[in-house]
PDB file of C-alpha atoms in Angstrom:
ATOM      1  CA  MET A   1     168.565 119.381 100.710  1.00 73.00           C
ATOM      2  CA  LYS A   2     171.070 117.685 102.999  1.00 90.00           C
ATOM      3  CA  PHE A   3     170.042 115.562 105.956  1.00 94.00           C
ATOM      4  CA  ARG A   4     171.852 114.274 109.039  1.00 96.00           C
ATOM      5  CA  GLU A   5     171.786 110.508 109.544  1.00 97.00           C
ATOM      6  CA  ILE A   6     171.717 108.978 113.004  1.00 98.00           C
ATOM      7  CA  THR A   7     171.126 105.386 114.098  1.00 98.00           C
ATOM      8  CA  LEU A   8     168.949 104.221 116.976  1.00 98.00           C
ATOM      9  CA  ALA A   9     168.393 100.534 117.822  1.00 97.00           C
ATOM     10  CA  GLY A  10     170.015  99.622 114.524  1.00 97.00           C
ATOM     11  CA  GLU A  11     167.555 101.718 112.494  1.00 98.00           C
ATOM     12  CA  ARG A  12     168.701 104.524 110.190  1.00 98.00           C
ATOM     13  CA  ILE A  13     167.011 107.880 110.775  1.00 98.00           C
ATOM     14  CA  HIS A  14     167.390 110.987 108.624  1.00 98.00           C
ATOM     15  CA  LEU A  15     166.955 114.337 110.382  1.00 98.00           C
ATOM     16  CA  LEU A  16     165.590 116.747 107.795  1.00 97.00           C
ATOM     17  CA  PRO A  17     165.751 120.534 107.456  1.00 95.00           C
ATOM     18  CA  GLY A  18     162.405 121.834 108.669  1.00 93.00           C
ATOM     19  CA  GLY A  19     162.175 119.591 111.729  1.00 96.00           C
ATOM     20  CA  ALA A  20     160.856 116.343 110.231  1.00 98.00           C
ATOM     21  CA  VAL A  21     162.340 112.838 110.163  1.00 98.00           C
ATOM     22  CA  LEU A  22     162.581 110.320 107.331  1.00 98.00           C
ATOM     23  CA  LEU A  23     162.880 106.584 107.995  1.00 98.00           C
ATOM     24  CA  PRO A  24     164.484 105.550 104.705  1.00 97.00           C
ATOM     25  CA  GLU A  25     164.012 101.785 104.995  1.00 97.00           C
ATOM     26  CA  THR A  26     160.230 102.123 105.079  1.00 97.00           C
ATOM     27  CA  GLU A  27     159.879 105.459 103.234  1.00 98.00           C
ATOM     28  CA  THR A  28     158.162 106.966 106.260  1.00 98.00           C
ATOM     29  CA  LEU A  29     158.023 110.698 106.966  1.00 98.00           C
ATOM     30  CA  VAL A  30     157.514 111.662 110.619  1.00 98.00           C
ATOM     31  CA  VAL A  31     156.381 115.050 111.938  1.00 98.00           C
ATOM     32  CA  ALA A  32     155.321 116.165 115.408  1.00 98.00           C
ATOM     33  CA  ASP A  33     152.968 118.613 117.077  1.00 96.00           C
ATOM     34  CA  LEU A  34     151.317 120.380 114.163  1.00 96.00           C
ATOM     35  CA  HIS A  35     148.661 121.930 116.443  1.00 91.00           C
ATOM     36  CA  LEU A  36     146.369 122.665 113.514  1.00 93.00           C
ATOM     37  CA  GLY A  37     143.637 125.090 114.510  1.00 86.00           C
ATOM     38  CA  LYS A  38     145.560 126.718 117.346  1.00 81.00           C
ATOM     39  CA  GLY A  39     144.881 130.189 115.967  1.00 72.00           C
ATOM     40  CA  THR A  40     141.115 129.639 115.684  1.00 72.00           C
ATOM     41  CA  SER A  41     141.106 128.076 119.153  1.00 66.00           C
ATOM     42  CA  ALA A  42     142.672 131.236 120.562  1.00 62.00           C
ATOM     43  CA  ARG A  43     140.124 133.418 118.785  1.00 63.00           C
ATOM     44  CA  THR A  44     137.237 131.498 120.398  1.00 68.00           C
ATOM     45  CA  ARG A  45     138.716 132.604 123.734  1.00 68.00           C
ATOM     46  CA  GLY A  46     138.953 136.243 122.665  1.00 66.00           C
ATOM     47  CA  LEU A  47     142.682 136.190 121.884  1.00 67.00           C
ATOM     48  CA  LEU A  48     143.143 137.626 118.403  1.00 68.00           C
ATOM     49  CA  LEU A  49     146.107 136.037 116.622  1.00 70.00           C
ATOM     50  CA  PRO A  50     146.993 136.676 112.989  1.00 71.00           C
ATOM     51  CA  PRO A  51     145.265 134.136 110.745  1.00 69.00           C
ATOM     52  CA  GLY A  52     147.087 131.666 108.539  1.00 83.00           C
ATOM     53  CA  ASP A  53     148.880 129.421 111.033  1.00 90.00           C
ATOM     54  CA  THR A  54     147.144 126.238 109.874  1.00 93.00           C
ATOM     55  CA  VAL A  55     147.739 126.995 106.187  1.00 94.00           C
ATOM     56  CA  SER A  56     151.405 127.757 106.895  1.00 95.00           C
ATOM     57  CA  THR A  57     151.883 124.493 108.796  1.00 96.00           C
ATOM     58  CA  LEU A  58     150.105 122.370 106.193  1.00 97.00           C
ATOM     59  CA  GLU A  59     152.093 123.989 103.370  1.00 97.00           C
ATOM     60  CA  ARG A  60     155.318 122.918 105.080  1.00 96.00           C
ATOM     61  CA  VAL A  61     154.031 119.353 105.451  1.00 97.00           C
ATOM     62  CA  LEU A  62     152.927 119.308 101.813  1.00 97.00           C
ATOM     63  CA  LEU A  63     156.366 120.529 100.699  1.00 96.00           C
ATOM     64  CA  LEU A  64     158.024 117.742 102.692  1.00 96.00           C
ATOM     65  CA  THR A  65     155.807 115.110 101.061  1.00 97.00           C
ATOM     66  CA  GLU A  66     156.582 116.520  97.612  1.00 96.00           C
ATOM     67  CA  THR A  67     160.320 116.696  98.307  1.00 96.00           C
ATOM     68  CA  TYR A  68     160.805 113.242  99.843  1.00 96.00           C
ATOM     69  CA  THR A  69     157.813 111.337  98.306  1.00 97.00           C
ATOM     70  CA  PRO A  70     157.252 109.067 101.312  1.00 98.00           C
ATOM     71  CA  ARG A  71     154.940 106.071 101.325  1.00 97.00           C
ATOM     72  CA  LEU A  72     153.626 106.827 104.833  1.00 98.00           C
ATOM     73  CA  LEU A  73     153.233 110.039 106.851  1.00 98.00           C
ATOM     74  CA  ILE A  74     153.143 109.675 110.641  1.00 98.00           C
ATOM     75  CA  ALA A  75     152.147 112.634 112.814  1.00 98.00           C
ATOM     76  CA  LEU A  76     153.248 112.117 116.419  1.00 97.00           C
ATOM     77  CA  GLY A  77     150.237 113.532 118.227  1.00 94.00           C
ATOM     78  CA  ASP A  78     148.769 116.962 118.917  1.00 94.00           C
ATOM     79  CA  SER A  79     148.278 117.266 115.181  1.00 93.00           C
ATOM     80  CA  PHE A  80     145.067 119.179 115.973  1.00 92.00           C
ATOM     81  CA  HIS A  81     145.047 121.709 118.783  1.00 86.00           C
ATOM     82  CA  ASP A  82     141.756 120.387 120.128  1.00 85.00           C
ATOM     83  CA  HIS A  83     139.122 117.842 119.163  1.00 81.00           C
ATOM     84  CA  SER A  84     136.944 120.517 117.500  1.00 84.00           C
ATOM     85  CA  ALA A  85     139.752 121.885 115.333  1.00 83.00           C
ATOM     86  CA  GLY A  86     138.672 119.764 112.371  1.00 84.00           C
ATOM     87  CA  LYS A  87     135.239 121.376 112.391  1.00 87.00           C
ATOM     88  CA  ARG A  88     136.842 124.850 112.281  1.00 87.00           C
ATOM     89  CA  LEU A  89     138.983 124.138 109.213  1.00 88.00           C
ATOM     90  CA  LEU A  90     138.476 126.681 106.447  1.00 89.00           C
ATOM     91  CA  GLY A  91     138.181 125.756 102.782  1.00 91.00           C
ATOM     92  CA  ALA A  92     141.836 126.361 101.943  1.00 93.00           C
ATOM     93  CA  GLU A  93     142.922 124.375 105.006  1.00 93.00           C
ATOM     94  CA  ARG A  94     140.688 121.415 104.102  1.00 93.00           C
ATOM     95  CA  ALA A  95     142.032 121.523 100.538  1.00 95.00           C
ATOM     96  CA  LEU A  96     145.633 121.346 101.751  1.00 96.00           C
ATOM     97  CA  LEU A  97     144.835 118.489 104.124  1.00 95.00           C
ATOM     98  CA  ASN A  98     143.176 116.621 101.258  1.00 95.00           C
ATOM     99  CA  ARG A  99     146.157 117.213  98.948  1.00 96.00           C
ATOM    100  CA  ILE A 100     148.484 115.747 101.544  1.00 97.00           C
ATOM    101  CA  SER A 101     146.315 112.654 102.063  1.00 95.00           C
ATOM    102  CA  GLN A 102     146.164 112.139  98.289  1.00 95.00           C
ATOM    103  CA  LYS A 103     149.969 112.111  98.054  1.00 95.00           C
ATOM    104  CA  VAL A 104     150.749 109.938 101.076  1.00 97.00           C
ATOM    105  CA  ALA A 105     148.922 107.627 103.485  1.00 95.00           C
ATOM    106  CA  PRO A 106     148.578 109.522 106.784  1.00 97.00           C
ATOM    107  CA  LEU A 107     148.727 107.853 110.187  1.00 97.00           C
ATOM    108  CA  TRP A 108     147.827 109.968 113.203  1.00 97.00           C
ATOM    109  CA  ILE A 109     149.135 109.237 116.703  1.00 97.00           C
ATOM    110  CA  THR A 110     146.758 110.544 119.346  1.00 95.00           C
ATOM    111  CA  GLY A 111     148.136 113.248 121.621  1.00 92.00           C
ATOM    112  CA  ASN A 112     146.961 114.965 124.776  1.00 91.00           C
ATOM    113  CA  HIS A 113     145.293 117.737 122.730  1.00 86.00           C
ATOM    114  CA  ASP A 114     143.663 115.555 120.051  1.00 86.00           C
ATOM    115  CA  GLY A 115     142.839 112.677 122.365  1.00 78.00           C
ATOM    116  CA  GLY A 116     140.927 110.734 119.708  1.00 83.00           C
ATOM    117  CA  PRO A 117     140.236 110.561 115.979  1.00 88.00           C
ATOM    118  CA  VAL A 118     139.368 113.823 114.240  1.00 88.00           C
ATOM    119  CA  PRO A 119     136.708 112.871 111.652  1.00 86.00           C
ATOM    120  CA  GLU A 120     137.826 115.522 109.166  1.00 88.00           C
ATOM    121  CA  ALA A 121     141.307 113.975 108.866  1.00 90.00           C
ATOM    122  CA  ALA A 122     141.611 111.011 106.507  1.00 91.00           C
ATOM    123  CA  GLY A 123     143.789 108.156 107.695  1.00 94.00           C
ATOM    124  CA  GLU A 124     144.213 105.775 110.601  1.00 95.00           C
ATOM    125  CA  TRP A 125     144.458 106.831 114.253  1.00 95.00           C
ATOM    126  CA  LEU A 126     146.586 104.865 116.752  1.00 96.00           C
ATOM    127  CA  GLU A 127     147.950 105.384 120.252  1.00 95.00           C
ATOM    128  CA  GLU A 128     151.429 104.334 119.074  1.00 96.00           C
ATOM    129  CA  TYR A 129     153.087 102.692 116.098  1.00 97.00           C
ATOM    130  CA  ARG A 130     156.002 100.279 115.783  1.00 97.00           C
ATOM    131  CA  CYS A 131     158.346 100.547 112.801  1.00 96.00           C
ATOM    132  CA  GLY A 132     161.082  97.931 113.011  1.00 96.00           C
ATOM    133  CA  ASN A 133     162.850  98.548 116.329  1.00 98.00           C
ATOM    134  CA  LEU A 134     161.393 102.042 116.641  1.00 98.00           C
ATOM    135  CA  LEU A 135     158.395 102.912 118.822  1.00 98.00           C
ATOM    136  CA  LEU A 136     156.567 106.031 117.667  1.00 98.00           C
ATOM    137  CA  ARG A 137     154.401 107.780 120.261  1.00 97.00           C
ATOM    138  CA  HIS A 138     153.387 111.229 121.433  1.00 97.00           C
ATOM    139  CA  ILE A 139     154.659 111.465 125.020  1.00 97.00           C
ATOM    140  CA  PRO A 140     158.146 110.103 125.771  1.00 97.00           C
ATOM    141  CA  SER A 141     157.993 107.037 128.004  1.00 95.00           C
ATOM    142  CA  ALA A 142     159.932 106.436 131.193  1.00 90.00           C
ATOM    143  CA  VAL A 143     161.061 102.946 130.146  1.00 90.00           C
ATOM    144  CA  ILE A 144     161.921 101.735 126.642  1.00 95.00           C
ATOM    145  CA  PRO A 145     162.066  97.973 125.987  1.00 94.00           C
ATOM    146  CA  SER A 146     165.547  96.557 125.463  1.00 95.00           C
ATOM    147  CA  GLY A 147     166.640  96.547 121.843  1.00 96.00           C
ATOM    148  CA  HIS A 148     164.196  99.305 120.894  1.00 97.00           C
ATOM    149  CA  ALA A 149     164.288 103.079 120.591  1.00 98.00           C
ATOM    150  CA  GLU A 150     161.610 105.744 120.747  1.00 98.00           C
ATOM    151  CA  LEU A 151     160.563 108.650 118.544  1.00 98.00           C
ATOM    152  CA  ALA A 152     158.316 111.108 120.386  1.00 98.00           C
ATOM    153  CA  GLY A 153     157.080 114.684 120.365  1.00 98.00           C
ATOM    154  CA  HIS A 154     155.039 116.567 123.004  1.00 97.00           C
ATOM    155  CA  LEU A 155     157.895 118.535 124.600  1.00 98.00           C
ATOM    156  CA  HIS A 156     158.648 120.963 121.710  1.00 97.00           C
ATOM    157  CA  PRO A 157     162.437 121.069 122.377  1.00 98.00           C
ATOM    158  CA  LYS A 158     164.306 124.322 121.751  1.00 97.00           C
ATOM    159  CA  ILE A 159     167.888 125.383 122.324  1.00 96.00           C
ATOM    160  CA  ARG A 160     169.457 128.766 123.030  1.00 92.00           C
ATOM    161  CA  ILE A 161     172.336 129.590 120.686  1.00 88.00           C
ATOM    162  CA  ARG A 162     174.761 132.464 121.157  1.00 83.00           C
ATOM    163  CA  SER A 163     176.085 133.959 117.933  1.00 77.00           C
ATOM    164  CA  LYS A 164     178.001 137.227 117.479  1.00 78.00           C
ATOM    165  CA  GLY A 165     176.817 138.541 120.836  1.00 79.00           C
ATOM    166  CA  HIS A 166     173.164 137.638 120.268  1.00 84.00           C
ATOM    167  CA  VAL A 167     171.171 134.807 121.819  1.00 86.00           C
ATOM    168  CA  MET A 168     168.619 132.990 119.684  1.00 86.00           C
ATOM    169  CA  SER A 169     166.137 130.289 120.653  1.00 91.00           C
ATOM    170  CA  ARG A 170     165.731 127.662 117.940  1.00 93.00           C
ATOM    171  CA  PRO A 171     163.602 124.502 117.659  1.00 96.00           C
ATOM    172  CA  CYS A 172     165.796 121.420 117.662  1.00 97.00           C
ATOM    173  CA  PHE A 173     166.046 117.660 117.580  1.00 98.00           C
ATOM    174  CA  ILE A 174     167.447 116.090 120.742  1.00 98.00           C
ATOM    175  CA  THR A 175     168.591 112.489 120.794  1.00 98.00           C
ATOM    176  CA  GLY A 176     170.301 110.035 123.123  1.00 96.00           C
ATOM    177  CA  GLU A 177     171.135 106.345 123.169  1.00 93.00           C
ATOM    178  CA  GLU A 178     167.557 105.153 122.860  1.00 96.00           C
ATOM    179  CA  ARG A 179     165.277 108.069 121.999  1.00 98.00           C
ATOM    180  CA  LEU A 180     164.747 111.009 119.691  1.00 98.00           C
ATOM    181  CA  ILE A 181     162.422 113.902 120.498  1.00 98.00           C
ATOM    182  CA  LEU A 182     161.230 115.857 117.488  1.00 98.00           C
ATOM    183  CA  PRO A 183     160.613 119.607 117.482  1.00 98.00           C
ATOM    184  CA  ALA A 184     157.100 120.949 117.098  1.00 97.00           C
ATOM    185  CA  MET A 185     156.195 121.841 113.524  1.00 96.00           C
ATOM    186  CA  GLY A 186     153.117 123.948 114.240  1.00 92.00           C
ATOM    187  CA  THR A 187     153.408 127.629 113.358  1.00 88.00           C
ATOM    188  CA  TYR A 188     152.140 128.892 116.716  1.00 83.00           C
ATOM    189  CA  THR A 189     153.740 126.268 118.947  1.00 87.00           C
ATOM    190  CA  GLY A 190     156.054 127.441 121.686  1.00 86.00           C
ATOM    191  CA  GLY A 191     158.969 125.431 122.990  1.00 93.00           C
ATOM    192  CA  LEU A 192     160.713 124.079 126.070  1.00 96.00           C
ATOM    193  CA  ASP A 193     164.427 124.640 126.534  1.00 96.00           C
ATOM    194  CA  ILE A 194     166.410 121.403 126.474  1.00 97.00           C
ATOM    195  CA  SER A 195     167.884 122.276 129.879  1.00 95.00           C
ATOM    196  CA  ALA A 196     164.424 121.956 131.488  1.00 97.00           C
ATOM    197  CA  PRO A 197     164.159 118.853 133.706  1.00 97.00           C
ATOM    198  CA  ALA A 198     161.236 117.491 131.673  1.00 97.00           C
ATOM    199  CA  ILE A 199     163.703 117.052 128.797  1.00 97.00           C
ATOM    200  CA  SER A 200     167.124 116.751 130.415  1.00 96.00           C
ATOM    201  CA  ASN A 201     165.974 113.985 132.785  1.00 96.00           C
ATOM    202  CA  LEU A 202     165.183 111.812 129.763  1.00 96.00           C
ATOM    203  CA  PHE A 203     168.853 111.893 128.708  1.00 95.00           C
ATOM    204  CA  ALA A 204     170.736 110.867 131.820  1.00 90.00           C
ATOM    205  CA  HIS A 205     173.533 109.305 129.750  1.00 89.00           C
ATOM    206  CA  GLY A 206     174.059 112.284 127.476  1.00 93.00           C
ATOM    207  CA  SER A 207     172.417 113.737 124.413  1.00 96.00           C
ATOM    208  CA  ALA A 208     173.100 115.329 121.039  1.00 97.00           C
ATOM    209  CA  THR A 209     171.234 118.341 119.699  1.00 97.00           C
ATOM    210  CA  TYR A 210     170.657 119.275 116.061  1.00 97.00           C
ATOM    211  CA  VAL A 211     169.297 122.441 114.453  1.00 96.00           C
ATOM    212  CA  TRP A 212     168.764 123.139 110.773  1.00 95.00           C
ATOM    213  CA  GLY A 213     169.402 125.846 108.259  1.00 89.00           C
ATOM    214  CA  THR A 214     167.743 126.273 104.898  1.00 86.00           C
ATOM    215  CA  ASN A 215     169.368 123.246 103.303  1.00 88.00           C
ATOM    216  CA  ASP A 216     171.209 121.266 105.991  1.00 94.00           C
ATOM    217  CA  VAL A 217     171.195 120.058 109.583  1.00 96.00           C
ATOM    218  CA  HIS A 218     173.938 120.916 112.104  1.00 94.00           C
ATOM    219  CA  ARG A 219     174.953 119.351 115.393  1.00 95.00           C
ATOM    220  CA  VAL A 220     175.205 121.953 118.169  1.00 92.00           C
ATOM    221  CA  ALA A 221     177.918 121.585 120.800  1.00 77.00           C
TER     222      ALA A 221
END
């Protein structure tokens, strides 16, 4: 599969089909906003959603680890939809999570949904992580230290694309001079249009947007 390479703060970043990022210098795979257990959370509130969202999400993560064989997997927060999501994991979901942790060392960034370690998830939990000149965190920050750049999630960016008279909304990467916001990978996650102030205000000096097909990543004008 083809990737799109960008550079932030002197660090090479590969945007991958599927919405993940690879940091090639450190063999680090980065994903955002898995929201594992969102379907079971909805069912506890009486909202019946089709089952299988957690399995679907974990299968995509597993495929990424098998395709790119990273040394480290970093999940940028809201990996679990709530702090009790780990307790609700079914057997097949636990098995997939274990397979992933056997293939790659996981590092979990805490988000606003999973505000602390989830005991059922193997690996280290941190509020943020520094990789060279890159700061990895859940919520984008207002100020980024000089000489650094930020990788964040939380906002679930999406873009509206017009094609042959139809308008589609697609998850996307959005990047500027000093930050990259990753799309949400969770099966049941919604999204925020990149024109919304919560996103557009973070890119006062301009931005670039990327969407992916089956095997490649495209910049969208």
